[in-house]
CSV table of C-alpha atoms in Angstrom, one decimal:
chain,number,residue,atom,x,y,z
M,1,UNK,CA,0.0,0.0,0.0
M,2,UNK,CA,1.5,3.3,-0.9
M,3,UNK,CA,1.0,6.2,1.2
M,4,UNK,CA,2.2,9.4,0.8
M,5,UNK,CA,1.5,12.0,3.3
M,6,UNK,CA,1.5,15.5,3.4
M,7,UNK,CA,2.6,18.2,6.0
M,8,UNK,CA,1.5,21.3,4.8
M,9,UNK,CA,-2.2,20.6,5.1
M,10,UNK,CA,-4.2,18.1,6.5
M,11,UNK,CA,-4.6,15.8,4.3
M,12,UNK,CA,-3.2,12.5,2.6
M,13,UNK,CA,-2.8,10.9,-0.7
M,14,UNK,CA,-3.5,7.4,-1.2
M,15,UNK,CA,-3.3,4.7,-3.5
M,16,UNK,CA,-5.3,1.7,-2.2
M,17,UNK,CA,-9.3,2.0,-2.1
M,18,UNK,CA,-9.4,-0.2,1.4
M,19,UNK,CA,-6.4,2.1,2.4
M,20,UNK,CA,-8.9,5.5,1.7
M,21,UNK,CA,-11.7,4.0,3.6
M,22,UNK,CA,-9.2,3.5,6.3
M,23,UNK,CA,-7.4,6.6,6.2
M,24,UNK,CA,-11.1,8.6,6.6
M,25,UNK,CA,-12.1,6.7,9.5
M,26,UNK,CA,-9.0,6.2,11.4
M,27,UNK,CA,-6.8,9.6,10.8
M,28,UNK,CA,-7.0,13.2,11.9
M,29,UNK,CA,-6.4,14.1,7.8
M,30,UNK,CA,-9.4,16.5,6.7
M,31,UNK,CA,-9.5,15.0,3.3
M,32,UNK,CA,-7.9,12.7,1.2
M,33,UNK,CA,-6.9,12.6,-2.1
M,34,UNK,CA,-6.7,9.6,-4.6
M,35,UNK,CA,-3.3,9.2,-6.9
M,36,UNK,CA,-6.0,9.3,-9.4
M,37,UNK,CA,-6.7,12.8,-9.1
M,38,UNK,CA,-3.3,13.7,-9.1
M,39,UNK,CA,-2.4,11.6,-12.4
M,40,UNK,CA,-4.8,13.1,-14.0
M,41,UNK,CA,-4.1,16.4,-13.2
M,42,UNK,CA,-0.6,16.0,-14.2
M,43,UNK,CA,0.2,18.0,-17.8
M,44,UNK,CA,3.5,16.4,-17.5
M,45,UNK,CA,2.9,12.3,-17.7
M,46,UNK,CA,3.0,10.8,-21.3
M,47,UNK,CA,-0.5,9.0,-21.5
M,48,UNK,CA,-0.7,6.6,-24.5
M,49,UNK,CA,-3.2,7.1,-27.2
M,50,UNK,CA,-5.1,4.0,-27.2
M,51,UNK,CA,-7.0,5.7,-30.6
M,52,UNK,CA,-10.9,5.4,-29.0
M,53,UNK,CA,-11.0,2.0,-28.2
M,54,UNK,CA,-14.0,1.2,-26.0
M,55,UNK,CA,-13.6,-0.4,-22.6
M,56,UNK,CA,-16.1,-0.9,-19.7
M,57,UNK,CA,-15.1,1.2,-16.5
M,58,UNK,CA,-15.9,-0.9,-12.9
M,59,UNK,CA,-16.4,1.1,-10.4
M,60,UNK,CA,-15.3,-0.5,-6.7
M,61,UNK,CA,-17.5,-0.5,-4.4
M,62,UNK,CA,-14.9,-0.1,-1.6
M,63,UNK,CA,-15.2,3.5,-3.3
M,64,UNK,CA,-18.6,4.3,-3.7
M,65,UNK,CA,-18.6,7.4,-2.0
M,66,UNK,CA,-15.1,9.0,-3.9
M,67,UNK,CA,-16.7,11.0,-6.4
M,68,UNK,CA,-13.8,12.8,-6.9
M,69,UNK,CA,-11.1,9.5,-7.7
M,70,UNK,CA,-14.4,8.8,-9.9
M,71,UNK,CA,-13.8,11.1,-11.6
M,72,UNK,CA,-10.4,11.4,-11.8
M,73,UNK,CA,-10.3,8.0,-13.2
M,74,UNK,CA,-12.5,8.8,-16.0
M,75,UNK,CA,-10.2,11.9,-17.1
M,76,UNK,CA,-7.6,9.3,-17.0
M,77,UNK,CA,-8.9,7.4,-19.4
M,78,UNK,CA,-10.1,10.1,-21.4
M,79,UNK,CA,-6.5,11.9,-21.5
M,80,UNK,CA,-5.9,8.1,-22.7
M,81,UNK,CA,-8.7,8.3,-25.9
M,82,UNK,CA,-10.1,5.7,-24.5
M,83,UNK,CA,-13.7,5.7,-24.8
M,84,UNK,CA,-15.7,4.4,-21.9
M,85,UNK,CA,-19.1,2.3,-21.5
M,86,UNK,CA,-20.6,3.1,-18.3
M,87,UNK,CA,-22.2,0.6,-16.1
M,88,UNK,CA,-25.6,0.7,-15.1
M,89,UNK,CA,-24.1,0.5,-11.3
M,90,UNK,CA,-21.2,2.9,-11.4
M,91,UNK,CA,-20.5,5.9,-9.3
M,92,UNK,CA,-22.1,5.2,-5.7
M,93,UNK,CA,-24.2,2.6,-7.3
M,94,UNK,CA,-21.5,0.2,-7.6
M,95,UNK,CA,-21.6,-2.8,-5.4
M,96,UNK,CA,-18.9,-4.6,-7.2
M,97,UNK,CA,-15.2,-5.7,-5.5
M,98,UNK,CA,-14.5,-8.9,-7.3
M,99,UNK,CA,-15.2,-11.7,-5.2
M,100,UNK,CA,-13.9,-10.1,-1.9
M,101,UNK,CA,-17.6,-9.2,-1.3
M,102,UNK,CA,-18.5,-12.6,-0.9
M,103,UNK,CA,-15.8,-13.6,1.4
M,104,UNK,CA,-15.5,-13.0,5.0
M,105,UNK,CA,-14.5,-9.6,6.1
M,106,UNK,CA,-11.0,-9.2,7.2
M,107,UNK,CA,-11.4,-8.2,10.7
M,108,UNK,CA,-8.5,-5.7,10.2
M,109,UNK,CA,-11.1,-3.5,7.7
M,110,UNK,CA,-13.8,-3.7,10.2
M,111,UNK,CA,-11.3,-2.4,13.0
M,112,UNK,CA,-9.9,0.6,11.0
M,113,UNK,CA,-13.1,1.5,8.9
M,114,UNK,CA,-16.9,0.4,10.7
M,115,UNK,CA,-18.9,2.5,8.9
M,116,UNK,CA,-17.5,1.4,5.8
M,117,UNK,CA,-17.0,-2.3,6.5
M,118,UNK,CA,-19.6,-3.2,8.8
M,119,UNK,CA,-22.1,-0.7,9.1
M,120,UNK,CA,-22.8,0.1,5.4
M,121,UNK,CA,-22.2,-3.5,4.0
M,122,UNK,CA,-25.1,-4.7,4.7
M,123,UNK,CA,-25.8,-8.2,3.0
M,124,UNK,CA,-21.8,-7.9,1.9
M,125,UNK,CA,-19.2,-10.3,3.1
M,126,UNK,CA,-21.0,-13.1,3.4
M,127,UNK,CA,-19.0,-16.4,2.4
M,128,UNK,CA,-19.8,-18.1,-0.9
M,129,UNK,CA,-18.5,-21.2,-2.3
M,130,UNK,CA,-16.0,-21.0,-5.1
M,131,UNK,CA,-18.7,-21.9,-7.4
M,132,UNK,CA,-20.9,-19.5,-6.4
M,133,UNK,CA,-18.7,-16.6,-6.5
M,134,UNK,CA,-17.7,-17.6,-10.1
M,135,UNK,CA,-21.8,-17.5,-11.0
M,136,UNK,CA,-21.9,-14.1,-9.9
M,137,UNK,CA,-19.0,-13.4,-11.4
M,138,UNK,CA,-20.2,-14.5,-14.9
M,139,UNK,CA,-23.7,-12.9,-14.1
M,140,UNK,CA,-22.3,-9.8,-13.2
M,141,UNK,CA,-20.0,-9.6,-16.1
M,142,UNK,CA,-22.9,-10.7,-18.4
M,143,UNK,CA,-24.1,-7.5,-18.2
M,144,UNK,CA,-20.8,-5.9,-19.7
M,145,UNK,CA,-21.2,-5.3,-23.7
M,146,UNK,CA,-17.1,-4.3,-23.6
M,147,UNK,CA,-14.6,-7.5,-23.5
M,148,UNK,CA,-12.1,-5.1,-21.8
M,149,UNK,CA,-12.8,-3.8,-18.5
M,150,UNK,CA,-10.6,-1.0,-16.9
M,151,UNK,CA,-10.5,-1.5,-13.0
M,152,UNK,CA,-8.9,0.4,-10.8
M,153,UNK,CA,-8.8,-2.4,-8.0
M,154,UNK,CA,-7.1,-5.3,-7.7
M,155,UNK,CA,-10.1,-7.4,-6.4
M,156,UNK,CA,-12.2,-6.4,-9.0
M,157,UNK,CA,-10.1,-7.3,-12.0
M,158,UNK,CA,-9.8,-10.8,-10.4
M,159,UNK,CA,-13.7,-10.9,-10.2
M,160,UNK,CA,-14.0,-9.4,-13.9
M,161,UNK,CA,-11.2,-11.8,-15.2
M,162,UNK,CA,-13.3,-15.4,-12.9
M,163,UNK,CA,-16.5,-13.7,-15.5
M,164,UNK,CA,-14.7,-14.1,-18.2
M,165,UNK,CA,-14.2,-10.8,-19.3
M,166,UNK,CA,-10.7,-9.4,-19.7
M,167,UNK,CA,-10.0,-6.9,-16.8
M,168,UNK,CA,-7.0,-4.4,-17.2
M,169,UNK,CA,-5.8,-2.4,-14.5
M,170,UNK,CA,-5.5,1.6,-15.2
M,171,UNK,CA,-1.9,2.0,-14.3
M,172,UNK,CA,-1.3,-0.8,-17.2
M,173,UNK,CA,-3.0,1.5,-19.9
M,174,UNK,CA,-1.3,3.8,-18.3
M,175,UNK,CA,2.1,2.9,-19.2
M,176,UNK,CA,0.8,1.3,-22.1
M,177,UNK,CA,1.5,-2.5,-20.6
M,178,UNK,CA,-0.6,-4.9,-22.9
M,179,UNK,CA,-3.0,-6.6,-21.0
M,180,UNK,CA,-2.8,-10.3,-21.7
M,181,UNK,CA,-6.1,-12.0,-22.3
M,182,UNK,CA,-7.3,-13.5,-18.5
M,183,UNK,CA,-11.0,-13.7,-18.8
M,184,UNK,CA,-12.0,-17.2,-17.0
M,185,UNK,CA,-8.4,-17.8,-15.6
């Protein structure tokens, strides 16, 4: 988990989406801000040109509430000519972390972030067999049009690859890193 913090006002900048929730629950900092908003801002960093090719966007529900990484993430890919299909559950609709929802919760995220972990997961975290979580996998994904699916989470590309779509992470379009095809591995 990277973590960079920052003296001059209260706030932090993270990486991680679990790390976020954790870092507004359990930390004096006033705000926090994604690395996603500060990629994008940056007029400096050589984005590829991936020409308009169309990819799915998952939003993760372990950041629902981040509007703003939201929408960082979208300038990303954007700046990247990437043109985006939008889920029917995206933004704070999302309730989609790869298979992690369906597992129990770490006790280490209920700690550091209740409201987040416990209090507003209802019906989340409940344990699943591996052949259950690969149904919902493959019915979640079978509402994707897009093959490729940018996530911005770990979890969730594992969930989107078990559905047998082809997830890609956004730092690997961002350095223009080939995604290899994964769906149903």
């Amino acid at each position: 988990m990277l973590f960079i913090f920052q003296q001059l006002k209260p706030a932090m900048k993270e990486k991680s989406n679990t790390c976020s929730a954790f870092c507004l629950e359990d930390s004096a900092a006033e705000k926090i801000i994604s690395v996603w908003e500060l990629l994008a801002e940056n007029k400096h960093f050589p984005f590829p040109d991936y020409g308009h090719r169309k990819m799915a966007l998952q939003d993760c529900w372990r950041s629902y509430d981040n509007a703003a990484q939201q929408k960082a993430v979208r300038r990303i890919l954007q700046r990247m000519n990437i043109d985006i299909e939008e889920l029917d559950e995206n933004y704070n609709k999302t309730r989609f972390c790869g298979v992690s929802l369906y597992e129990p919760l770490p006790k280490q995220n209920g700690d550091f972030a209740p409201n987040r972990f416990i209090e507003n997961a209802e019906d989340l975290f409940i344990s699943h067999t591996e052949e259950e979580q690969a149904a919902l996998m493959k019915k979640h994904c079978d509402k994707i049009n897009s093959h490729e699916v940018v996530c911005y989470c770990t979890a969730c590309i594992k969930g989107i690859n078990l559905g047998e779509k082809n997830g890609i992470h956004l730092l690997d379009l961002m350095f223009g890193i080939e995604p290899k095809a994964t769906a149903g591995l």
